[in-house]
XYZ file of C-alpha atoms in Angstrom:
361
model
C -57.983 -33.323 -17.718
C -60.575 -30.707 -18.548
C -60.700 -27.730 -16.441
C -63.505 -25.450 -15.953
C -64.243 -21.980 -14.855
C -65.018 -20.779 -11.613
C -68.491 -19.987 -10.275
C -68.951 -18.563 -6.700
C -73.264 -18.131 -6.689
C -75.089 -17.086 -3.405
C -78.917 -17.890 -3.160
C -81.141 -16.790 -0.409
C -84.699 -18.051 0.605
C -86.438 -15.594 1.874
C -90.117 -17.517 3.310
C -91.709 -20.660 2.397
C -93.717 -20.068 -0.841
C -91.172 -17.683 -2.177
C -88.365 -18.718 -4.930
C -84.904 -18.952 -4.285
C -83.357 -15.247 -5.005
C -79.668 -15.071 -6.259
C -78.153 -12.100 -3.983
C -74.389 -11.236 -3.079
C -75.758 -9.672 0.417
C -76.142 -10.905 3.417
C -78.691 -13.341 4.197
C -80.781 -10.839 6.738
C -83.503 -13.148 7.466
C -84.517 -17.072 5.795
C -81.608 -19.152 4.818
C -78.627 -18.834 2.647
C -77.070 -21.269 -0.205
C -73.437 -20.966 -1.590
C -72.837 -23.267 -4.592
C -69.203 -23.343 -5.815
C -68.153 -24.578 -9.306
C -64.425 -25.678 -9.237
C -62.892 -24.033 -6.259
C -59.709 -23.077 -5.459
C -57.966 -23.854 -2.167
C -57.134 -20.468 -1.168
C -61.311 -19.431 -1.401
C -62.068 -22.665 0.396
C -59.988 -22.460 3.370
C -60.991 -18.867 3.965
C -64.892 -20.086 3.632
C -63.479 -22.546 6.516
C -61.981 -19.732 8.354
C -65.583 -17.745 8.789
C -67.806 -20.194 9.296
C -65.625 -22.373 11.475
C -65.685 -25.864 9.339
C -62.786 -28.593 10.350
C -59.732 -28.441 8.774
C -59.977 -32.244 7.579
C -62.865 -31.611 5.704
C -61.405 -29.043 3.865
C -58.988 -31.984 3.267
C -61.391 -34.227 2.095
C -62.988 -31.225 -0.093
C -59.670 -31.952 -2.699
C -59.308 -35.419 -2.108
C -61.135 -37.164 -4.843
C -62.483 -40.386 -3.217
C -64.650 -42.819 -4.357
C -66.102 -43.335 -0.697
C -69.000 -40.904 0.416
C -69.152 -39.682 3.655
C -71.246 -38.023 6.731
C -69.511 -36.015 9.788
C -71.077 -34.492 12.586
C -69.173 -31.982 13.627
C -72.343 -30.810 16.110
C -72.547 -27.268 14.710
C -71.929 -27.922 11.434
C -72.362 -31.753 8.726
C -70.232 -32.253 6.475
C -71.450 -34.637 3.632
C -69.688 -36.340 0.679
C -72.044 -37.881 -2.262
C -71.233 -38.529 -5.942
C -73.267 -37.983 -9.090
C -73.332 -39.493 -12.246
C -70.710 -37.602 -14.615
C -70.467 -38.123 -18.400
C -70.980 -41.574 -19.751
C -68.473 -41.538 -22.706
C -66.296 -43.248 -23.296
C -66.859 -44.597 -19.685
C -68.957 -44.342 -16.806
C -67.955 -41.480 -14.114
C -69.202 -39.481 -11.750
C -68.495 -36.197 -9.984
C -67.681 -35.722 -5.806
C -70.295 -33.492 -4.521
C -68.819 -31.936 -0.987
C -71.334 -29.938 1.107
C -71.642 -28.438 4.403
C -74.680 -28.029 6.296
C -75.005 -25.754 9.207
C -78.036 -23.757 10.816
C -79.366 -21.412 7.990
C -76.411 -22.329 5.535
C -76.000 -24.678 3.302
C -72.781 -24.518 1.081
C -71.912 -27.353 -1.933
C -68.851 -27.455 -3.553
C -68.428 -29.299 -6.969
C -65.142 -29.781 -8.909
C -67.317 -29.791 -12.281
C -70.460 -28.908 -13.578
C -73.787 -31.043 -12.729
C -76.341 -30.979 -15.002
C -78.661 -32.402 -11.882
C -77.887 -29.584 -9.460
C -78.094 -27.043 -12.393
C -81.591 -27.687 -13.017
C -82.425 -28.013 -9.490
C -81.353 -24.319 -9.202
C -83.121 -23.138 -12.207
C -86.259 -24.747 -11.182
C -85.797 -23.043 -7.279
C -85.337 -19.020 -8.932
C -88.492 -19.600 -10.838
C -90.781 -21.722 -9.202
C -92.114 -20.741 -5.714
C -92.067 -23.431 -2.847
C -89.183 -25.602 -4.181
C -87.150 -24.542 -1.910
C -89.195 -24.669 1.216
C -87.801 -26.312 4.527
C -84.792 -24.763 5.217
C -80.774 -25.649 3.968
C -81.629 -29.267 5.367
C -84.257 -30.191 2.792
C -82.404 -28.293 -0.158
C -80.004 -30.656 0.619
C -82.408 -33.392 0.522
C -83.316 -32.665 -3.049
C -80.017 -32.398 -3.940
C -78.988 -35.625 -3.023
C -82.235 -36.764 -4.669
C -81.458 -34.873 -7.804
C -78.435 -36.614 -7.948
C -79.104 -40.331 -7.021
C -81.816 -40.066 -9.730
C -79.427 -40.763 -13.075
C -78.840 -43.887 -11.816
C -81.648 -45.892 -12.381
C -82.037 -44.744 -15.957
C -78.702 -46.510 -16.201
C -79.385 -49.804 -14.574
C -82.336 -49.444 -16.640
C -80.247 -49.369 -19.624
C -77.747 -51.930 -18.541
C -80.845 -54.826 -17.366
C -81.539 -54.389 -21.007
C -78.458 -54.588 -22.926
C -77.594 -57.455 -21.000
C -80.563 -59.301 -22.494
C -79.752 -58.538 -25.719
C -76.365 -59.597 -24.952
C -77.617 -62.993 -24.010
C -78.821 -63.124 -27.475
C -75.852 -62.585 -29.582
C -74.075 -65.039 -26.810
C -76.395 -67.904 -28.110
C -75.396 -67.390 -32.026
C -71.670 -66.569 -30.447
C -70.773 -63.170 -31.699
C -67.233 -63.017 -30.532
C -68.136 -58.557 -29.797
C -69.636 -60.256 -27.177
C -66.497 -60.476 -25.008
C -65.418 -57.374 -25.523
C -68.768 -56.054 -24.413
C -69.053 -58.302 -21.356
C -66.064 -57.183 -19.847
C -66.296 -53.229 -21.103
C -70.340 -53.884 -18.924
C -68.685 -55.832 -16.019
C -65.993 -52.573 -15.600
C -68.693 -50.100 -15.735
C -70.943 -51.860 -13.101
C -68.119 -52.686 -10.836
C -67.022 -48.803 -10.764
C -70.135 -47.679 -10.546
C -71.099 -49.687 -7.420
C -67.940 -48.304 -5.985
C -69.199 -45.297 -5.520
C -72.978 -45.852 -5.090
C -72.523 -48.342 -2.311
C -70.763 -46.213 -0.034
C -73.325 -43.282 -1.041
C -76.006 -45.818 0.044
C -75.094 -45.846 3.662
C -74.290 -42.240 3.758
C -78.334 -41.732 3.004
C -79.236 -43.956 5.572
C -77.233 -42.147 7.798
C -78.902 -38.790 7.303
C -82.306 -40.677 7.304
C -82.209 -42.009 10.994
C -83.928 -40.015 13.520
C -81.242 -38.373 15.736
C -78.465 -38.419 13.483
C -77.975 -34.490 14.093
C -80.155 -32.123 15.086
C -79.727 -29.846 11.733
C -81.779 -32.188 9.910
C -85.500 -32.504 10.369
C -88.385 -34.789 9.778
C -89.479 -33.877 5.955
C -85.788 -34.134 5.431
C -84.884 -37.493 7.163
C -87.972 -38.319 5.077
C -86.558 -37.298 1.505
C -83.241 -38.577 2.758
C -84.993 -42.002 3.525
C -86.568 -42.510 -0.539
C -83.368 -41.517 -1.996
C -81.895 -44.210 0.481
C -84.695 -46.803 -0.676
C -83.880 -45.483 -4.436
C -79.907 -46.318 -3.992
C -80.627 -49.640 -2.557
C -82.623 -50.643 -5.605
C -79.644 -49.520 -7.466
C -77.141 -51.558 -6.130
C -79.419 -54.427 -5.793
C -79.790 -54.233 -9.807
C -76.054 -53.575 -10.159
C -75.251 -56.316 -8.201
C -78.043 -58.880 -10.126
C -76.669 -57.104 -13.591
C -72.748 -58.514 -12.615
C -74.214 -61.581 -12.363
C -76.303 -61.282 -15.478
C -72.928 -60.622 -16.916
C -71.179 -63.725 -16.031
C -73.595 -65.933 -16.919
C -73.568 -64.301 -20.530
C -70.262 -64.846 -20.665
C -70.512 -68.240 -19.537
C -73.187 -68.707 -22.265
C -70.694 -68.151 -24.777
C -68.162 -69.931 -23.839
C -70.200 -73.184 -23.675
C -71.686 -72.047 -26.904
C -68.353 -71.977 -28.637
C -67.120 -75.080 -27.085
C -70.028 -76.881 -28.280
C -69.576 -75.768 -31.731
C -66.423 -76.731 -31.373
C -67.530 -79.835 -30.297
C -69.504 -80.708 -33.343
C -66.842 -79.969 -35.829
C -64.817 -82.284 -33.471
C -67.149 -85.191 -33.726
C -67.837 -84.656 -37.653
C -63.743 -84.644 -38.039
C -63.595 -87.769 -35.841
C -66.418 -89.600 -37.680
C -64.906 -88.900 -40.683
C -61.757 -90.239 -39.812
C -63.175 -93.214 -38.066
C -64.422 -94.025 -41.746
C -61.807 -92.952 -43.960
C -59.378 -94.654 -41.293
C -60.391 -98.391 -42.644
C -60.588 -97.544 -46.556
C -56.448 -96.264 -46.125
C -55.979 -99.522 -44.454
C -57.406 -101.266 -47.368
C -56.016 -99.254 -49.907
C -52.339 -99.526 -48.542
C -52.864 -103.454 -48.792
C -53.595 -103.797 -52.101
C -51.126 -100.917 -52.616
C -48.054 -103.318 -51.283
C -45.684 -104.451 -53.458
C -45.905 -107.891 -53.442
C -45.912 -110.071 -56.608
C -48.048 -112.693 -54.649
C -51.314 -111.306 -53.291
C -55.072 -112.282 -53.759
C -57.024 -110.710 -56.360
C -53.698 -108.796 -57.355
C -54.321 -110.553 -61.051
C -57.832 -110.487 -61.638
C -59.394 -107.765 -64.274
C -62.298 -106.989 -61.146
C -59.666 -106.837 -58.503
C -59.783 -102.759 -58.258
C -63.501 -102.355 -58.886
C -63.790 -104.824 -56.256
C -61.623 -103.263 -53.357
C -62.961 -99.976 -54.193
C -66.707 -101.926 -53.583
C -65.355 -103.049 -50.587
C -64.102 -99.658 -49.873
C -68.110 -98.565 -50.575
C -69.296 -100.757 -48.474
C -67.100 -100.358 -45.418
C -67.983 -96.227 -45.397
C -71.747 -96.817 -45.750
C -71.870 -99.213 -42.875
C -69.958 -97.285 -40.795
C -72.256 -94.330 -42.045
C -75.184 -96.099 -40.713
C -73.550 -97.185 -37.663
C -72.756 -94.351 -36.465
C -75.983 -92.637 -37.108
C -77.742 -95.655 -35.135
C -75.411 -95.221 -32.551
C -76.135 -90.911 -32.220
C -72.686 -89.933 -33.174
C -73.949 -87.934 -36.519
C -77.246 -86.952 -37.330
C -80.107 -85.605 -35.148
C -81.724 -87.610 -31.906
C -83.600 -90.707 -33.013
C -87.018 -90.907 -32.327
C -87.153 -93.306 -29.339
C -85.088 -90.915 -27.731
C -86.923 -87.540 -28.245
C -88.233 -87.389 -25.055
C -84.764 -87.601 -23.039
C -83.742 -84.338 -25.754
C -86.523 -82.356 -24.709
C -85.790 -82.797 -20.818
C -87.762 -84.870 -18.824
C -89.227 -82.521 -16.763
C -91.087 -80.791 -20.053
C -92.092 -84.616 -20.886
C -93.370 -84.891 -17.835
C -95.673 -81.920 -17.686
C -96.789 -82.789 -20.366
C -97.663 -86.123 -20.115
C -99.505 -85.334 -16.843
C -102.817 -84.886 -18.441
C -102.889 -88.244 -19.913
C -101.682 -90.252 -16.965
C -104.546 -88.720 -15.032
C -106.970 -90.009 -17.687
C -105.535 -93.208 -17.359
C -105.960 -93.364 -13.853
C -109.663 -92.060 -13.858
C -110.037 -94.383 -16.795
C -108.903 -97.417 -14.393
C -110.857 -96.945 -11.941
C -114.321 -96.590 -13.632
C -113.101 -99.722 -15.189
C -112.298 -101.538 -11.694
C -115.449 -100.127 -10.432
C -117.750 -101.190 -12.871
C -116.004 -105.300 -12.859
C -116.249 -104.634 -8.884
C -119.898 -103.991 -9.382
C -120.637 -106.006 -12.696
């Protein structure tokens, strides 16, 4: 497992309008924000110490769990998410921990987050983003977090089609690919359903009193945004299946034609060993056995046995295409039907100038 250096940053907003300002002094007036890049136990339970934070939460900071989580401890929140982490060679994500109390706002992150990075960057050099107090900065970080995800679906609703695709022409990477998707959705839902309900949480009026309207309000988009997520996730599983179940039936009927042309063809090589191991017995009295036109005639009658069972067989469907009476049933009746709609309604408006006019004739 990679490990990563520690980074112990202190930010503190001064006024709305100003930028964030990275300080190591106390937070005199405004609000403060700690963000800590893979901590270590001993800084962490001190941090708990001084500001008074619950000992299981401290817990829960080193316990790496797909499950996201929201405690009100009345004074203080304490607040699980997870954001997406590297996607090679497999999906992951990252446990976000933060702590949310009146004028503080602490996060704690085991590894780096590209999302949260930027967020920072843009709050020390652009003035108002990060207005509204610890509650909304942690708004924005959840926000700044959840917002990976759809990208991905994105990615995955498409891949899937293409998938679909190759499962027609049966590409046997196709498996492999299937069930490498179906992991990566499965895990990722893991964590993003659970996250899902955490936002909803923070969104509902009342939840605690450290969070306020514009908040609730960012809280309630990224809930709407996480929803949408799982809902594709979900539909994208499904997707999934039914790819694989495209292939499979795709193989089995190709499978099933090299079936039937190995049956047909032993259906009519069948009769033609039959007749060959009769003249082939030896016997000194048989018919025909003495004639000079005795083999050119049982391999004629050989001939003629194969090309009639040739034709019979295509008459009967078993090689060949559809025949033409039954082109209709091939293309699905419901097809036929639609399309034969137009000219039954001509025939019926036909009809009935034709029974009005003998009515009135």
């Amino acid at each position: 497992m990679a490990t990563f250096e520690t980074s112990y940053r202190t930010f503190h907003h001064r006024a709305d309008g100003e930028p964030l300002v990275e300080t190591d002094g106390p937070a005199d007036e405004g609000w403060k924000w700690i963000d800590i890049v893979a901590p270590d136990r001993e800084t962490i339970e001190r941090m708990a110490g001084d500001h008074g934070w619950d000992r299981l939460s401290v817990e829960d900071v080193f316990d790496d769990s797909p499950l996201s989580k929201f405690v009100d401890f009345g004074d203080h929140v304490f607040v699980v998410l997870h954001a997406l982490g590297p996607l090679e060679p497999r999906v992951t994500t990252i446990e976000l921990d933060a702590f949310l109390a009146d004028g503080l706002l602490v996060t704690i992150r085991h590894r780096p987050i590209q999302a949260i990075d930027d967020l920072i960057e843009s709050a020390l050099t652009r003035p108002g983003s990060a207005d509204g107090g610890p509650d909304r900065m942690l708004a924005r970080i959840a926000q700044a977090t959840a917002y990976p995800y759809l990208p991905l679906v994105d990615f995955l609703d498409d891949h899937v089609e293409g998938l679909e695709d190759r499962a027609i022409v049966r590409d046997p990477s196709v498996v492999g690919e299937v069930q490498a998707l179906r992991r990566d959705a499965t895990r990722l839902r893991r964590f993003v359903a659970p996250q899902r309900e955490v936002l909803l949480a923070l969104a509902r009026e009342g939840a605690t009193p450290l969070i306020g309207r514009r908040a609730r309000q960012r809280f309630a988009d990224v809930y709407e945004q996480l929803y949408r997520t799982v809902e594709s996730l979900d539909g994208a599983r499904m997707l999934l299946g039914s790819v694989l179940e495209t292939y499979r039936s795709s193989v089995a009927e190709d499978m099933n034609r090299v079936m039937k042309v190995l049956t047909v063809f032993s259906a009519i090589v069948l009769p033609l060993g039959l007749l060959a191991g009769i003249w082939g017995m030896n016997f000194a009295n048989m018919p025909e056995l003495a004639q000079p036109e005795g083999y050119f005639l049982a391999l004629g009658l050989m001939a003629v046995v194969a090309i009639g069972l040739w034709v019979y067989f295509a008459r009967k469907g078993f090689i060949g295409g559809p025949r033409l009476k039954e082109i209709p049933k091939s293309l699905g009746m419901g097809l036929f039907h639609v399309a034969a709609l137009p000219v039954k309604g001509l025939g019926a408006v036909v009809r009935t100038l034709t029974s009005d006019e003998k009515r009135n004739g």
